[in-house]
Every structure is written in C-alpha cells, then in structure tokens.
Short mmCIF file of C-alpha atoms in Angstrom, two decimals:
data_model
loop_
_atom_site.label_atom_id
_atom_site.label_comp_id
_atom_site.label_asym_id
_atom_site.label_seq_id
_atom_site.Cartn_x
_atom_site.Cartn_y
_atom_site.Cartn_z
CA MET A 1142 -0.35 0.03 -0.51
CA THR A 1143 1.55 3.49 -1.08
CA THR A 1144 1.40 6.34 1.45
CA GLU A 1145 0.63 9.39 -0.17
CA TYR A 1146 2.14 12.95 1.39
CA PRO A 1147 0.48 16.16 1.07
CA GLU A 1148 2.79 18.48 -1.85
CA ALA A 1149 6.16 19.04 -0.28
CA PHE A 1150 8.12 22.13 1.46
CA GLY A 1151 10.83 21.96 -1.27
CA ALA A 1152 8.52 22.40 -4.05
CA ARG A 1153 5.76 25.28 -2.09
CA LEU A 1154 8.95 26.97 -1.56
CA ARG A 1155 9.80 27.05 -5.08
CA ARG A 1156 6.59 28.27 -6.54
CA ALA A 1157 6.69 30.37 -3.75
CA MET A 1158 9.85 32.55 -4.38
CA ASP A 1159 9.50 32.36 -8.64
CA THR A 1160 6.34 34.15 -7.84
CA ARG A 1161 6.53 35.99 -4.93
CA GLY A 1162 10.32 36.88 -5.05
CA GLN A 1163 13.10 35.19 -2.69
CA LEU A 1164 12.75 36.98 -0.03
CA CYS A 1165 12.06 36.18 3.33
CA VAL A 1166 10.47 38.63 6.54
CA GLY A 1167 11.15 38.05 9.83
CA ILE A 1168 8.31 39.09 12.57
CA ASP A 1169 10.38 40.70 15.33
CA PRO A 1170 8.80 42.34 18.31
CA HIS A 1171 11.75 43.03 19.81
CA ALA A 1172 11.31 46.23 22.72
CA SER A 1173 13.12 48.86 21.24
CA LEU A 1174 10.62 48.25 18.14
CA LEU A 1175 7.35 47.94 19.83
CA ALA A 1176 8.72 50.91 21.08
CA GLY A 1177 9.71 52.10 18.02
CA TRP A 1178 5.76 52.38 17.04
CA GLY A 1179 4.61 54.26 19.58
CA LEU A 1180 3.80 51.02 21.28
CA ASP A 1181 3.88 49.64 25.17
CA ASP A 1182 5.99 47.13 25.19
CA GLY A 1183 3.22 44.67 26.47
CA VAL A 1184 0.57 41.88 24.63
CA PRO A 1185 -1.58 44.30 23.11
CA GLY A 1186 1.56 46.78 21.21
CA LEU A 1187 2.96 43.28 20.33
CA GLU A 1188 -0.68 41.54 18.53
CA ARG A 1189 -0.65 44.99 17.42
CA PHE A 1190 2.94 45.28 15.75
CA THR A 1191 2.46 41.90 14.86
CA MET A 1192 -0.59 41.54 12.87
CA THR A 1193 -0.21 44.86 11.08
CA VAL A 1194 2.94 43.21 9.90
CA VAL A 1195 0.80 40.25 8.38
CA GLU A 1196 -1.69 42.70 7.74
CA ALA A 1197 0.84 44.46 4.79
CA LEU A 1198 2.77 41.65 3.68
CA GLY A 1199 1.26 38.69 3.52
CA GLU A 1200 -0.02 39.22 0.38
CA GLN A 1201 4.03 40.04 -1.09
CA VAL A 1202 6.46 38.38 0.61
CA ALA A 1203 7.10 34.20 -0.22
CA VAL A 1204 8.49 33.77 3.94
CA PHE A 1205 7.60 35.20 7.07
CA LYS A 1206 9.73 34.22 9.81
CA PRO A 1207 8.47 34.71 13.25
CA GLN A 1208 11.10 34.67 15.88
CA SER A 1209 9.60 33.01 18.62
CA ALA A 1210 11.40 34.20 21.24
CA PHE A 1211 9.42 37.62 21.21
CA PHE A 1212 6.33 35.83 21.72
CA GLU A 1213 7.12 33.35 24.40
CA ARG A 1214 8.76 36.27 26.26
CA PHE A 1215 4.93 37.74 27.00
CA GLY A 1216 3.51 33.41 28.13
CA SER A 1217 0.80 31.82 27.06
CA ARG A 1218 -0.98 35.59 25.59
CA GLY A 1219 1.93 35.69 23.46
CA ILE A 1220 1.55 32.43 22.11
CA ALA A 1221 -2.29 33.01 21.28
CA VAL A 1222 -1.17 36.41 19.50
CA LEU A 1223 1.88 33.67 17.22
CA GLU A 1224 -0.57 31.12 16.62
CA ARG A 1225 -3.53 34.48 15.16
CA ALA A 1226 -0.28 34.95 13.07
CA VAL A 1227 0.25 31.49 11.69
CA ALA A 1228 -3.24 31.43 10.67
CA GLU A 1229 -2.98 34.59 9.16
CA ALA A 1230 -0.49 34.70 7.10
CA ARG A 1231 -0.66 31.23 5.71
CA GLN A 1232 -4.37 31.98 4.66
CA ALA A 1233 -3.00 34.73 2.56
CA GLY A 1234 -0.43 32.64 1.07
CA ALA A 1235 2.93 33.50 2.63
CA LEU A 1236 4.23 30.37 3.98
CA VAL A 1237 5.12 30.50 7.74
CA LEU A 1238 9.00 29.60 8.65
CA MET A 1239 8.80 28.67 12.49
CA ASP A 1240 11.90 30.17 13.31
CA ALA A 1241 12.33 28.20 17.20
CA LYS A 1242 16.18 26.06 16.83
CA ARG A 1243 15.07 23.71 19.17
CA GLY A 1244 17.33 20.40 19.36
CA ASP A 1245 16.84 18.01 21.64
CA ILE A 1246 16.47 13.85 21.56
CA GLY A 1247 14.33 11.16 21.60
CA SER A 1248 10.94 12.56 22.51
CA THR A 1249 11.75 15.45 23.53
CA MET A 1250 12.41 16.46 19.98
CA ALA A 1251 9.19 14.11 18.95
CA ALA A 1252 7.12 16.71 20.67
CA TYR A 1253 9.03 20.12 19.72
CA ALA A 1254 7.82 17.77 15.92
CA ALA A 1255 4.67 18.11 16.93
CA THR A 1256 4.67 21.33 18.00
CA TYR A 1257 5.52 22.66 14.94
CA LEU A 1258 5.39 20.43 12.20
CA ASP A 1259 2.24 18.58 12.97
CA LYS A 1260 -1.62 19.25 10.76
CA ASP A 1261 -3.83 19.95 14.07
CA SER A 1262 -0.78 21.77 16.90
CA PRO A 1263 -2.32 25.47 16.70
CA LEU A 1264 1.23 26.55 15.25
CA PHE A 1265 1.48 24.19 12.72
CA SER A 1266 3.95 26.32 10.06
CA ASP A 1267 5.26 25.29 6.70
CA ALA A 1268 9.26 24.57 8.10
CA VAL A 1269 11.09 25.58 11.73
CA THR A 1270 14.55 26.13 12.35
CA VAL A 1271 16.23 23.21 14.29
CA SER A 1272 19.70 23.24 15.97
CA PRO A 1273 21.48 19.23 14.65
CA TYR A 1274 24.16 19.68 17.91
CA LEU A 1275 23.19 17.43 19.43
CA GLY A 1276 24.27 15.12 16.35
CA PHE A 1277 22.32 14.83 13.33
CA GLY A 1278 20.46 11.90 14.56
CA SER A 1279 18.49 13.60 17.25
CA LEU A 1280 16.21 15.20 14.41
CA ARG A 1281 15.18 12.29 13.15
CA PRO A 1282 11.58 12.80 14.64
CA ALA A 1283 11.87 16.34 13.32
CA LEU A 1284 12.77 14.96 9.64
CA ASP A 1285 9.74 12.24 10.02
CA ALA A 1286 6.78 15.17 11.47
CA ALA A 1287 7.93 17.76 8.41
CA ARG A 1288 7.06 14.82 5.54
CA ILE A 1289 4.76 13.52 6.47
CA SER A 1290 2.99 16.75 7.10
CA GLY A 1291 4.49 17.95 3.80
CA SER A 1292 6.64 20.09 5.61
CA GLY A 1293 9.96 21.81 5.79
CA VAL A 1294 13.50 21.91 8.39
CA PHE A 1295 15.74 24.82 8.89
CA VAL A 1296 19.02 23.02 9.66
CA LEU A 1297 22.19 25.56 11.85
CA ALA A 1298 24.64 24.77 9.52
CA LEU A 1299 27.02 28.38 9.71
CA THR A 1300 25.06 30.98 11.57
CA SER A 1301 25.96 35.07 11.27
CA ASN A 1302 26.61 35.11 14.66
CA PRO A 1303 30.55 34.83 14.79
CA GLU A 1304 30.27 32.72 17.65
CA GLY A 1305 29.11 30.58 16.00
CA ALA A 1306 32.16 29.90 14.10
CA GLN A 1307 33.68 28.09 17.88
CA VAL A 1308 31.54 24.78 16.81
CA GLN A 1309 30.42 24.90 13.16
CA ARG A 1310 33.94 25.76 11.74
CA ALA A 1311 35.49 22.88 14.22
CA ALA A 1312 37.02 20.16 11.55
CA THR A 1313 35.50 16.59 12.43
CA GLY A 1314 37.73 13.34 12.77
CA ASP A 1315 37.56 13.37 8.35
CA GLY A 1316 38.29 16.76 7.81
CA ARG A 1317 35.26 17.93 7.36
CA SER A 1318 33.73 21.23 8.72
CA VAL A 1319 31.42 20.45 11.44
CA ALA A 1320 29.02 22.43 8.71
CA GLN A 1321 30.24 21.04 6.79
CA LEU A 1322 28.83 17.57 7.62
CA MET A 1323 25.35 18.81 8.39
CA LEU A 1324 25.43 19.65 4.64
CA ASP A 1325 26.28 17.04 3.95
CA GLU A 1326 23.87 15.15 5.78
CA ILE A 1327 21.30 17.86 4.67
CA ALA A 1328 21.93 16.65 0.20
CA ALA A 1329 20.86 13.33 1.87
CA GLU A 1330 17.98 14.23 2.99
CA ASN A 1331 17.48 15.94 -0.16
CA SER A 1332 18.87 13.27 -2.62
CA GLY A 1333 16.56 13.05 -5.47
CA ALA A 1334 13.88 15.91 -4.52
CA ALA A 1335 12.31 18.61 -8.07
CA PRO A 1336 12.51 21.01 -7.74
CA LEU A 1337 13.41 20.99 -4.06
CA GLY A 1338 14.50 19.40 -1.52
CA SER A 1339 12.56 20.10 1.65
CA VAL A 1340 15.40 20.10 3.94
CA GLY A 1341 17.22 23.66 4.30
CA ALA A 1342 20.16 24.60 5.28
CA VAL A 1343 20.99 28.02 7.89
CA VAL A 1344 24.42 30.16 6.11
CA GLY A 1345 24.52 33.72 7.14
CA ALA A 1346 24.69 36.54 4.62
CA THR A 1347 27.57 38.44 6.52
CA LEU A 1348 30.10 35.30 6.02
CA GLY A 1349 32.02 36.99 2.63
CA GLU A 1350 32.32 34.18 1.56
CA ALA A 1351 31.11 30.47 3.05
CA GLY A 1352 34.59 28.29 2.37
CA VAL A 1353 31.63 25.30 1.92
CA ASP A 1354 29.57 23.11 -0.32
CA LEU A 1355 26.08 24.64 -0.05
CA ALA A 1356 24.25 22.00 -3.40
CA VAL A 1357 22.36 20.40 -1.02
CA ASN A 1358 19.39 20.52 -3.39
CA GLY A 1359 17.45 22.92 -0.89
CA PRO A 1360 16.57 26.00 0.21
CA LEU A 1361 19.70 28.79 2.20
CA LEU A 1362 17.97 30.57 4.85
CA ALA A 1363 20.37 33.19 4.86
CA PRO A 1364 20.24 35.79 7.39
CA GLY A 1365 21.80 39.36 8.57
CA VAL A 1366 20.95 41.42 5.45
CA GLY A 1367 20.10 44.67 6.63
CA ALA A 1368 20.40 45.37 10.36
CA GLN A 1369 23.20 42.86 10.45
CA GLY A 1370 25.08 44.61 7.53
CA ALA A 1371 24.90 42.46 4.72
CA THR A 1372 23.00 43.81 1.69
CA PRO A 1373 21.57 41.81 -1.10
CA ALA A 1374 24.82 42.96 -2.42
CA ASP A 1375 26.98 40.86 -0.58
CA LEU A 1376 25.03 37.39 -1.55
CA PRO A 1377 26.65 36.48 -5.03
CA GLY A 1378 29.76 35.87 -2.80
CA VAL A 1379 28.79 33.81 -0.34
CA PHE A 1380 26.34 31.71 -2.44
CA GLY A 1381 28.33 31.84 -5.70
CA ALA A 1382 26.73 28.51 -8.20
CA ALA A 1383 23.17 27.58 -5.11
CA LEU A 1384 21.91 31.48 -5.75
CA GLY A 1385 19.47 30.74 -7.00
CA ASN A 1386 17.87 28.47 -3.66
CA VAL A 1387 18.97 31.35 -1.79
CA LEU A 1388 16.59 32.68 0.79
CA PRO A 1389 17.48 35.88 2.61
CA SER A 1390 15.64 37.31 5.53
CA VAL A 1391 15.04 40.88 6.48
CA SER A 1392 13.83 41.22 10.22
CA ARG A 1393 14.31 45.47 11.17
CA GLY A 1394 15.32 46.29 8.02
CA VAL A 1395 11.63 46.75 6.81
CA LEU A 1396 10.21 46.35 10.27
CA ARG A 1397 11.31 49.94 11.09
CA HIS A 1398 9.23 51.46 9.12
CA GLY A 1399 6.65 50.62 10.36
CA PRO A 1400 3.55 51.44 11.77
CA ASP A 1401 2.24 51.91 8.31
CA ALA A 1402 1.38 50.13 6.47
CA GLY A 1403 2.27 51.42 2.53
CA ALA A 1404 6.07 51.77 3.92
CA LEU A 1405 5.93 48.36 5.79
CA ARG A 1406 4.78 47.55 2.09
CA ASP A 1407 7.71 49.96 0.41
CA ALA A 1408 10.23 48.46 2.38
CA ALA A 1409 9.71 45.51 1.17
CA LEU A 1410 9.08 46.08 -1.51
CA ARG A 1411 12.76 47.73 -2.00
CA TYR A 1412 15.06 44.43 -0.33
CA ALA A 1413 13.18 42.30 -3.05
CA ASP A 1414 13.79 44.31 -5.76
CA GLU A 1415 16.83 44.67 -4.91
CA VAL A 1416 17.47 40.88 -4.14
CA ARG A 1417 16.49 40.64 -8.03
CA THR A 1418 19.17 42.91 -8.63
CA ALA A 1419 21.95 40.84 -7.57
CA LEU A 1420 20.75 37.32 -8.50
CA GLU A 1421 20.16 38.52 -12.02
CA GLY A 1422 23.67 40.20 -11.68
CA VAL A 1423 25.33 36.92 -11.60
#
C-alpha cells in the first residue's frame, strides 16, 4: 500500500520564490521596535505590531519568519498572538517559517516536532528552524514529521553570529568542518527531490565567503541582511552557484518602517528588488 503525502514544502517554497520573489521577512517584536512604533512593550502592543506586519505584507512576501522567543516572553497570551499570526499569514498565501531553533533527543524532539510540524497543532507552520548540535540524527523526529505533513526543516549550518564559528568551523575526525558535515547530511536527505528539497540550511549572509559546499538541493536561509550588516549585493559572494536557492531574511530593515502599512510594503519591495537585481547580475 502506497502512502500519500501532501505536496512537499520544497515544491511549495520554489513556487512561492518564483512568483513572490526570494525574500523572507522576519517578524521580530523587539521591545525597541515596539517603542519605535509608539507601542507599549506588552501584549496589546505585540498584537498590533504583529498583525500590522501580517496584514501589510501577507499577500506580498514569499515567507514570514516569526521569532518565537519574542512571543514566548509574554507567556500564554503571547503564544496566542503567535498562533493567530501563523494562521492569518498562511491564509494570505505566505509561507511561515517558525524560527524556534529547537534541538533535543528522543521523545522531547518528537514533542517539538509535533508542536510545529503536526497539522493538528495550533502552531503548525510550513517549516521550522532546528539545531543539530546534539548530532544530526537527533533531528530524525522532526525530519519524519515534516515529510508526513509536507513541511520543511531548516538546519543551522553556518550562522551569522561570529561565535558560531567556534563550533561550526571545527574539524571533525574525517577533516570536514562540522558545518560541512551538516550540509552533507542535508544533501543526503534531499537526494532526488525536485524541484527543491524540503530540508534547508541556515547560512549567514554576513560570512563574506562560505568556504563550504552549498549544493544541498534545498533552500538556504540567509539571515543577516539589513541591521546585521549584510546587503543583497553580498549574496553572490557568499552563495555562488547556489544563489538560486537562497532565501535572504530581513527583519529590522523592513520592520522599522512601521507602523504605516504602506511604508512597510515599500520597504519590503525595495529589498525584494535589490535581491532580484543581485540574483540577476550573476
């Protein structure tokens, strides 16, 4: 008996990137951003901020990336705002990549997978970020759950924070860096997938030069564009031949233009145009 699975995340993401552009907008309700919008650092401010972003950009951007921590800090009421944002973003046609960076073993990892990758969960998302630093095999519950639900998993590989190199650039027993080992595992998961695999890698846009093989047949989430210092023009130097699978992520560079919805849309369009120009120039 053949098991029927939903359309894979990689196929849905490829279509969204081809039609809406290769831009991901983060939803990061920093206290400083709330203040910049004239909002209090509380649940009402969180809700107004978040829903303004979703309503302004939901029919425009390919992917939203809400940072779970900024909602979790408000407890159950903050999570309720996140649940609403996920549902309304997906209803508007955007894909939702939950930035949770979960990583654990066994039944705990399975519980994290159920939270974000089970269609019956109120936080069900199109994809989730995960940490592989308990070993790539520890991610198996999330990888299996994503396959069943047609979701995606983005694995931390070479992150945009400078401290990451201490672990990610370290050499393994066979001479590969830890980052390359993770990328090779991702490539194995995506083998044979078309038009794009559903297991992605997180590779910072601030790296200058990646120094690893990024041919993983999956999406490459590129944080660091905007406030962290990278620009769309830096992307070709980091990603080279893999540029067509890159999903640059911008948060504060767009969000600081609120609360005016038109200004948010204009900022996202400018970044999308800059990304398109950088990709076309290669």
